[in-house]
Amino acid sequence: MTPLLEVEGLGRAFGGVYALRDVSLAVTRGQTRAVIGPNGAGKSTLFNLISGHLRPDHGQVRYGGRRIDRLSPGKRARLGIATVFQGARLFAGMTALENVMVGAHARTRHGFASAAVRLPAHRREEAQIRADALAALARVGLHDWAHRPAEALPLGQQRSLQVARALCARPTLLLLDEPASGLRAAERRALAQLVESLGAEGLTIMLVEHDVALVTRLADQVSVLDLGAQIAAGTPTQIRRDENVIAAYLGPGHT
Ligand SMILES: Nc1ncnc2c1ncn2[C@@H]1O[C@H](COP(=O)(O)OP(=O)(O)OP(=O)(O)O)[C@@H](O)[C@H]1O
Ligand SMILES: [Mg+2]
């Protein structure tokens, strides 16, 4: 069966320095793939090349067997790729529901600006988006927060809200770039549980996460990047024993 996502020989340089170099990997449907590595290893660059926010200098990105590496981010989103960006911000002054709806408007044919005109087609679309947004909020456990200001949410729930925004698009592939960074232990556990349950429902997930215990719990496969290159790939158990990974990232004292 064709993997959902195939990255082949992918490379991207900034100012002559390769942020990502000749990376190849395949993500099968329903898999959770963690991407780990030191700061500046190229993890976010890889995600941006998959989501379309960056174009590659070399290589290909295929989704469902089709090349997508020249498509706009919007087209890739409509094919089913949704992203929670590293350090993503919420819209302050908007409710949780509005935050999710604004994300959804970005993908619709009419867009947010023209939705303001309120033609009948827009009103139907608006009602659908609202229903989808409420469902996405419920899915991440934020139904009761729908009409409260997004910035009033505790940080852990703000991250769940980002996930809801991504889920509103009903993605097939969800890219999560450090969704748990800066969260406290209890919040991390809650977020891990959410990611785990999304994976159990069959969503294909790519996750950047520094906590190896969390990666071991959530990931079927792990890719390890260092200085833009993939230095190892395998199951969490294989990765934890890999000498290159221990030398470049985990350190000798890891458990
Ligand atoms: N838009 C850009 N312009 C110039 N250099 C960039 C750009 N984006 C990334 N880089 C560089 O590419 C390299 C990889 O960056 P990237 O953000 O992909 O790393 P990362 O693994 O996500 O790191 P972190 O763990 O800190 O998020 C870094 O050296 C970074 O400075
Ligand atoms: Mg990053």
PDB file of N, CA and C in Angstrom, residues 80-140:
ATOM      1  N   GLY A  80      -5.865  17.616   3.130  1.00  0.00           N
ATOM      2  CA  GLY A  80      -5.985  16.911   4.410  1.00  0.00           C
ATOM      3  C   GLY A  80      -4.791  17.043   5.337  1.00  0.00           C
ATOM      4  N   ILE A  81      -3.910  18.012   5.052  1.00  0.00           N
ATOM      5  CA  ILE A  81      -2.745  18.213   5.920  1.00  0.00           C
ATOM      6  C   ILE A  81      -3.010  19.420   6.819  1.00  0.00           C
ATOM      7  N   ALA A  82      -2.995  19.213   8.127  1.00  0.00           N
ATOM      8  CA  ALA A  82      -3.220  20.315   9.074  1.00  0.00           C
ATOM      9  C   ALA A  82      -2.026  20.417  10.008  1.00  0.00           C
ATOM     10  N   THR A  83      -1.721  21.638  10.414  1.00  0.00           N
ATOM     11  CA  THR A  83      -0.511  21.889  11.204  1.00  0.00           C
ATOM     12  C   THR A  83      -0.815  22.686  12.461  1.00  0.00           C
ATOM     13  N   VAL A  84      -0.206  22.283  13.555  1.00  0.00           N
ATOM     14  CA  VAL A  84      -0.095  23.164  14.725  1.00  0.00           C
ATOM     15  C   VAL A  84       1.360  23.610  14.760  1.00  0.00           C
ATOM     16  N   PHE A  85       1.579  24.887  14.471  1.00  0.00           N
ATOM     17  CA  PHE A  85       2.944  25.405  14.358  1.00  0.00           C
ATOM     18  C   PHE A  85       3.602  25.553  15.711  1.00  0.00           C
ATOM     19  N   GLN A  86       4.914  25.462  15.703  1.00  0.00           N
ATOM     20  CA  GLN A  86       5.695  25.693  16.922  1.00  0.00           C
ATOM     21  C   GLN A  86       5.417  27.113  17.422  1.00  0.00           C
ATOM     22  N   GLY A  87       5.075  27.226  18.694  1.00  0.00           N
ATOM     23  CA  GLY A  87       4.825  28.548  19.280  1.00  0.00           C
ATOM     24  C   GLY A  87       3.631  29.278  18.676  1.00  0.00           C
ATOM     25  N   ALA A  88       2.665  28.531  18.131  1.00  0.00           N
ATOM     26  CA  ALA A  88       1.508  29.169  17.490  1.00  0.00           C
ATOM     27  C   ALA A  88       0.764  30.045  18.501  1.00  0.00           C
ATOM     28  N   ARG A  89       0.302  31.187  18.012  1.00  0.00           N
ATOM     29  CA  ARG A  89      -0.426  32.122  18.873  1.00  0.00           C
ATOM     30  C   ARG A  89      -1.923  32.011  18.625  1.00  0.00           C
ATOM     31  N   LEU A  90      -2.682  32.359  19.635  1.00  0.00           N
ATOM     32  CA  LEU A  90      -4.126  32.478  19.484  1.00  0.00           C
ATOM     33  C   LEU A  90      -4.474  33.918  19.144  1.00  0.00           C
ATOM     34  N   PHE A  91      -5.667  34.116  18.610  1.00  0.00           N
ATOM     35  CA  PHE A  91      -6.142  35.472  18.394  1.00  0.00           C
ATOM     36  C   PHE A  91      -6.720  35.982  19.697  1.00  0.00           C
ATOM     37  N   ALA A  92      -6.046  36.958  20.275  1.00  0.00           N
ATOM     38  CA  ALA A  92      -6.539  37.553  21.513  1.00  0.00           C
ATOM     39  C   ALA A  92      -7.782  38.382  21.179  1.00  0.00           C
ATOM     40  N   GLY A  93      -8.664  38.515  22.151  1.00  0.00           N
ATOM     41  CA  GLY A  93      -9.882  39.282  21.913  1.00  0.00           C
ATOM     42  C   GLY A  93     -10.946  38.486  21.183  1.00  0.00           C
ATOM     43  N   MET A  94     -10.674  37.218  20.902  1.00  0.00           N
ATOM     44  CA  MET A  94     -11.682  36.352  20.287  1.00  0.00           C
ATOM     45  C   MET A  94     -11.958  35.189  21.222  1.00  0.00           C
ATOM     46  N   THR A  95     -13.161  34.635  21.105  1.00  0.00           N
ATOM     47  CA  THR A  95     -13.481  33.464  21.913  1.00  0.00           C
ATOM     48  C   THR A  95     -12.765  32.228  21.357  1.00  0.00           C
ATOM     49  N   ALA A  96     -12.820  31.159  22.153  1.00  0.00           N
ATOM     50  CA  ALA A  96     -12.239  29.888  21.702  1.00  0.00           C
ATOM     51  C   ALA A  96     -12.896  29.453  20.392  1.00  0.00           C
ATOM     52  N   LEU A  97     -14.221  29.558  20.336  1.00  0.00           N
ATOM     53  CA  LEU A  97     -14.950  29.159  19.124  1.00  0.00           C
ATOM     54  C   LEU A  97     -14.511  29.992  17.918  1.00  0.00           C
ATOM     55  N   GLU A  98     -14.425  31.307  18.112  1.00  0.00           N
ATOM     56  CA  GLU A  98     -14.009  32.175  16.999  1.00  0.00           C
ATOM     57  C   GLU A  98     -12.605  31.840  16.526  1.00  0.00           C
ATOM     58  N   ASN A  99     -11.728  31.502  17.473  1.00  0.00           N
ATOM     59  CA  ASN A  99     -10.371  31.107  17.089  1.00  0.00           C
ATOM     60  C   ASN A  99     -10.381  29.889  16.172  1.00  0.00           C
ATOM     61  N   VAL A 100     -11.210  28.923  16.487  1.00  0.00           N
ATOM     62  CA  VAL A 100     -11.279  27.722  15.647  1.00  0.00           C
ATOM     63  C   VAL A 100     -11.918  28.070  14.303  1.00  0.00           C
ATOM     64  N   MET A 101     -12.954  28.928  14.333  1.00  0.00           N
ATOM     65  CA  MET A 101     -13.655  29.286  13.088  1.00  0.00           C
ATOM     66  C   MET A 101     -12.763  30.074  12.141  1.00  0.00           C
ATOM     67  N   VAL A 102     -11.924  30.953  12.670  1.00  0.00           N
ATOM     68  CA  VAL A 102     -11.024  31.724  11.807  1.00  0.00           C
ATOM     69  C   VAL A 102     -10.071  30.783  11.079  1.00  0.00           C
ATOM     70  N   GLY A 103      -9.594  29.773  11.786  1.00  0.00           N
ATOM     71  CA  GLY A 103      -8.742  28.771  11.148  1.00  0.00           C
ATOM     72  C   GLY A 103      -9.473  28.072  10.018  1.00  0.00           C
ATOM     73  N   ALA A 104     -10.746  27.779  10.236  1.00  0.00           N
ATOM     74  CA  ALA A 104     -11.532  27.073   9.220  1.00  0.00           C
ATOM     75  C   ALA A 104     -11.796  27.964   8.013  1.00  0.00           C
ATOM     76  N   HIS A 105     -12.052  29.245   8.247  1.00  0.00           N
ATOM     77  CA  HIS A 105     -12.320  30.166   7.131  1.00  0.00           C
ATOM     78  C   HIS A 105     -11.160  30.231   6.157  1.00  0.00           C
ATOM     79  N   ALA A 106      -9.962  30.067   6.682  1.00  0.00           N
ATOM     80  CA  ALA A 106      -8.779  30.169   5.840  1.00  0.00           C
ATOM     81  C   ALA A 106      -8.803  29.106   4.731  1.00  0.00           C
ATOM     82  N   ARG A 107      -9.526  28.003   4.959  1.00  0.00           N
ATOM     83  CA  ARG A 107      -9.533  26.933   3.966  1.00  0.00           C
ATOM     84  C   ARG A 107     -10.723  26.996   3.014  1.00  0.00           C
ATOM     85  N   THR A 108     -11.744  27.763   3.351  1.00  0.00           N
ATOM     86  CA  THR A 108     -12.952  27.713   2.525  1.00  0.00           C
ATOM     87  C   THR A 108     -12.747  28.489   1.244  1.00  0.00           C
ATOM     88  N   ARG A 109     -13.610  28.231   0.281  1.00  0.00           N
ATOM     89  CA  ARG A 109     -13.486  28.899  -1.013  1.00  0.00           C
ATOM     90  C   ARG A 109     -13.705  30.392  -0.870  1.00  0.00           C
ATOM     91  N   HIS A 110     -14.642  30.750  -0.009  1.00  0.00           N
ATOM     92  CA  HIS A 110     -15.036  32.158   0.045  1.00  0.00           C
ATOM     93  C   HIS A 110     -14.092  32.994   0.895  1.00  0.00           C
ATOM     94  N   GLY A 111     -13.544  32.382   1.923  1.00  0.00           N
ATOM     95  CA  GLY A 111     -12.606  33.133   2.755  1.00  0.00           C
ATOM     96  C   GLY A 111     -13.308  33.993   3.779  1.00  0.00           C
ATOM     97  N   PHE A 112     -12.522  34.496   4.686  1.00  0.00           N
ATOM     98  CA  PHE A 112     -13.050  35.228   5.837  1.00  0.00           C
ATOM     99  C   PHE A 112     -13.629  36.569   5.415  1.00  0.00           C
ATOM    100  N   ALA A 113     -12.906  37.299   4.561  1.00  0.00           N
ATOM    101  CA  ALA A 113     -13.331  38.645   4.168  1.00  0.00           C
ATOM    102  C   ALA A 113     -14.675  38.597   3.449  1.00  0.00           C
ATOM    103  N   SER A 114     -14.794  37.694   2.474  1.00  0.00           N
ATOM    104  CA  SER A 114     -16.034  37.665   1.698  1.00  0.00           C
ATOM    105  C   SER A 114     -17.185  37.091   2.521  1.00  0.00           C
ATOM    106  N   ALA A 115     -16.842  36.328   3.564  1.00  0.00           N
ATOM    107  CA  ALA A 115     -17.898  35.786   4.424  1.00  0.00           C
ATOM    108  C   ALA A 115     -18.653  36.928   5.107  1.00  0.00           C
ATOM    109  N   ALA A 116     -17.961  38.047   5.275  1.00  0.00           N
ATOM    110  CA  ALA A 116     -18.565  39.201   5.932  1.00  0.00           C
ATOM    111  C   ALA A 116     -19.734  39.766   5.119  1.00  0.00           C
ATOM    112  N   VAL A 117     -19.735  39.499   3.809  1.00  0.00           N
ATOM    113  CA  VAL A 117     -20.808  39.986   2.928  1.00  0.00           C
ATOM    114  C   VAL A 117     -22.121  39.260   3.227  1.00  0.00           C
ATOM    115  N   ARG A 118     -22.014  38.034   3.704  1.00  0.00           N
ATOM    116  CA  ARG A 118     -23.182  37.264   4.153  1.00  0.00           C
ATOM    117  C   ARG A 118     -24.167  36.943   3.050  1.00  0.00           C
ATOM    118  N   LEU A 119     -23.677  36.431   1.941  1.00  0.00           N
ATOM    119  CA  LEU A 119     -24.564  35.871   0.928  1.00  0.00           C
ATOM    120  C   LEU A 119     -25.097  34.538   1.464  1.00  0.00           C
ATOM    121  N   PRO A 120     -26.234  34.041   0.909  1.00  0.00           N
ATOM    122  CA  PRO A 120     -26.823  32.792   1.439  1.00  0.00           C
ATOM    123  C   PRO A 120     -25.839  31.630   1.461  1.00  0.00           C
ATOM    124  N   ALA A 121     -25.041  31.496   0.394  1.00  0.00           N
ATOM    125  CA  ALA A 121     -24.069  30.394   0.356  1.00  0.00           C
ATOM    126  C   ALA A 121     -23.091  30.522   1.509  1.00  0.00           C
ATOM    127  N   HIS A 122     -22.728  31.771   1.791  1.00  0.00           N
ATOM    128  CA  HIS A 122     -21.807  32.015   2.901  1.00  0.00           C
ATOM    129  C   HIS A 122     -22.451  31.672   4.221  1.00  0.00           C
ATOM    130  N   ARG A 123     -23.748  31.989   4.321  1.00  0.00           N
ATOM    131  CA  ARG A 123     -24.427  31.704   5.596  1.00  0.00           C
ATOM    132  C   ARG A 123     -24.489  30.209   5.865  1.00  0.00           C
ATOM    133  N   ARG A 124     -24.756  29.430   4.798  1.00  0.00           N
ATOM    134  CA  ARG A 124     -24.752  27.965   4.966  1.00  0.00           C
ATOM    135  C   ARG A 124     -23.371  27.487   5.362  1.00  0.00           C
ATOM    136  N   GLU A 125     -22.367  28.039   4.663  1.00  0.00           N
ATOM    137  CA  GLU A 125     -20.988  27.643   4.945  1.00  0.00           C
ATOM    138  C   GLU A 125     -20.623  28.025   6.379  1.00  0.00           C
ATOM    139  N   GLU A 126     -21.068  29.205   6.756  1.00  0.00           N
ATOM    140  CA  GLU A 126     -20.799  29.714   8.104  1.00  0.00           C
ATOM    141  C   GLU A 126     -21.390  28.777   9.165  1.00  0.00           C
ATOM    142  N   ALA A 127     -22.621  28.336   8.925  1.00  0.00           N
ATOM    143  CA  ALA A 127     -23.285  27.440   9.875  1.00  0.00           C
ATOM    144  C   ALA A 127     -22.530  26.116   9.960  1.00  0.00           C
ATOM    145  N   GLN A 128     -22.059  25.652   8.819  1.00  0.00           N
ATOM    146  CA  GLN A 128     -21.307  24.393   8.787  1.00  0.00           C
ATOM    147  C   GLN A 128     -19.988  24.543   9.541  1.00  0.00           C
ATOM    148  N   ILE A 129     -19.313  25.659   9.302  1.00  0.00           N
ATOM    149  CA  ILE A 129     -18.032  25.900   9.973  1.00  0.00           C
ATOM    150  C   ILE A 129     -18.225  25.981  11.482  1.00  0.00           C
ATOM    151  N   ARG A 130     -19.302  26.643  11.873  1.00  0.00           N
ATOM    152  CA  ARG A 130     -19.583  26.770  13.305  1.00  0.00           C
ATOM    153  C   ARG A 130     -19.830  25.401  13.925  1.00  0.00           C
ATOM    154  N   ALA A 131     -20.588  24.574  13.225  1.00  0.00           N
ATOM    155  CA  ALA A 131     -20.866  23.222  13.732  1.00  0.00           C
ATOM    156  C   ALA A 131     -19.571  22.408  13.805  1.00  0.00           C
ATOM    157  N   ASP A 132     -18.753  22.513  12.760  1.00  0.00           N
ATOM    158  CA  ASP A 132     -17.478  21.781  12.754  1.00  0.00           C
ATOM    159  C   ASP A 132     -16.577  22.268  13.891  1.00  0.00           C
ATOM    160  N   ALA A 133     -16.574  23.588  14.100  1.00  0.00           N
ATOM    161  CA  ALA A 133     -15.708  24.171  15.131  1.00  0.00           C
ATOM    162  C   ALA A 133     -16.150  23.718  16.523  1.00  0.00           C
ATOM    163  N   LEU A 134     -17.470  23.694  16.747  1.00  0.00           N
ATOM    164  CA  LEU A 134     -17.976  23.230  18.043  1.00  0.00           C
ATOM    165  C   LEU A 134     -17.645  21.757  18.258  1.00  0.00           C
ATOM    166  N   ALA A 135     -17.738  20.972  17.186  1.00  0.00           N
ATOM    167  CA  ALA A 135     -17.400  19.541  17.290  1.00  0.00           C
ATOM    168  C   ALA A 135     -15.918  19.372  17.611  1.00  0.00           C
ATOM    169  N   ALA A 136     -15.080  20.187  16.967  1.00  0.00           N
ATOM    170  CA  ALA A 136     -13.633  20.093  17.208  1.00  0.00           C
ATOM    171  C   ALA A 136     -13.309  20.497  18.650  1.00  0.00           C
ATOM    172  N   LEU A 137     -13.988  21.536  19.143  1.00  0.00           N
ATOM    173  CA  LEU A 137     -13.777  21.948  20.543  1.00  0.00           C
ATOM    174  C   LEU A 137     -14.205  20.835  21.491  1.00  0.00           C
ATOM    175  N   ALA A 138     -15.329  20.209  21.204  1.00  0.00           N
ATOM    176  CA  ALA A 138     -15.805  19.111  22.049  1.00  0.00           C
ATOM    177  C   ALA A 138     -14.799  17.961  22.023  1.00  0.00           C
ATOM    178  N   ARG A 139     -14.246  17.710  20.845  1.00  0.00           N
ATOM    179  CA  ARG A 139     -13.311  16.587  20.700  1.00  0.00           C
ATOM    180  C   ARG A 139     -12.090  16.747  21.605  1.00  0.00           C
ATOM    181  N   VAL A 140     -11.639  17.986  21.800  1.00  0.00           N
ATOM    182  CA  VAL A 140     -10.453  18.205  22.639  1.00  0.00           C
ATOM    183  C   VAL A 140     -10.840  18.566  24.083  1.00  0.00           C
TER     184      VAL A 140
END
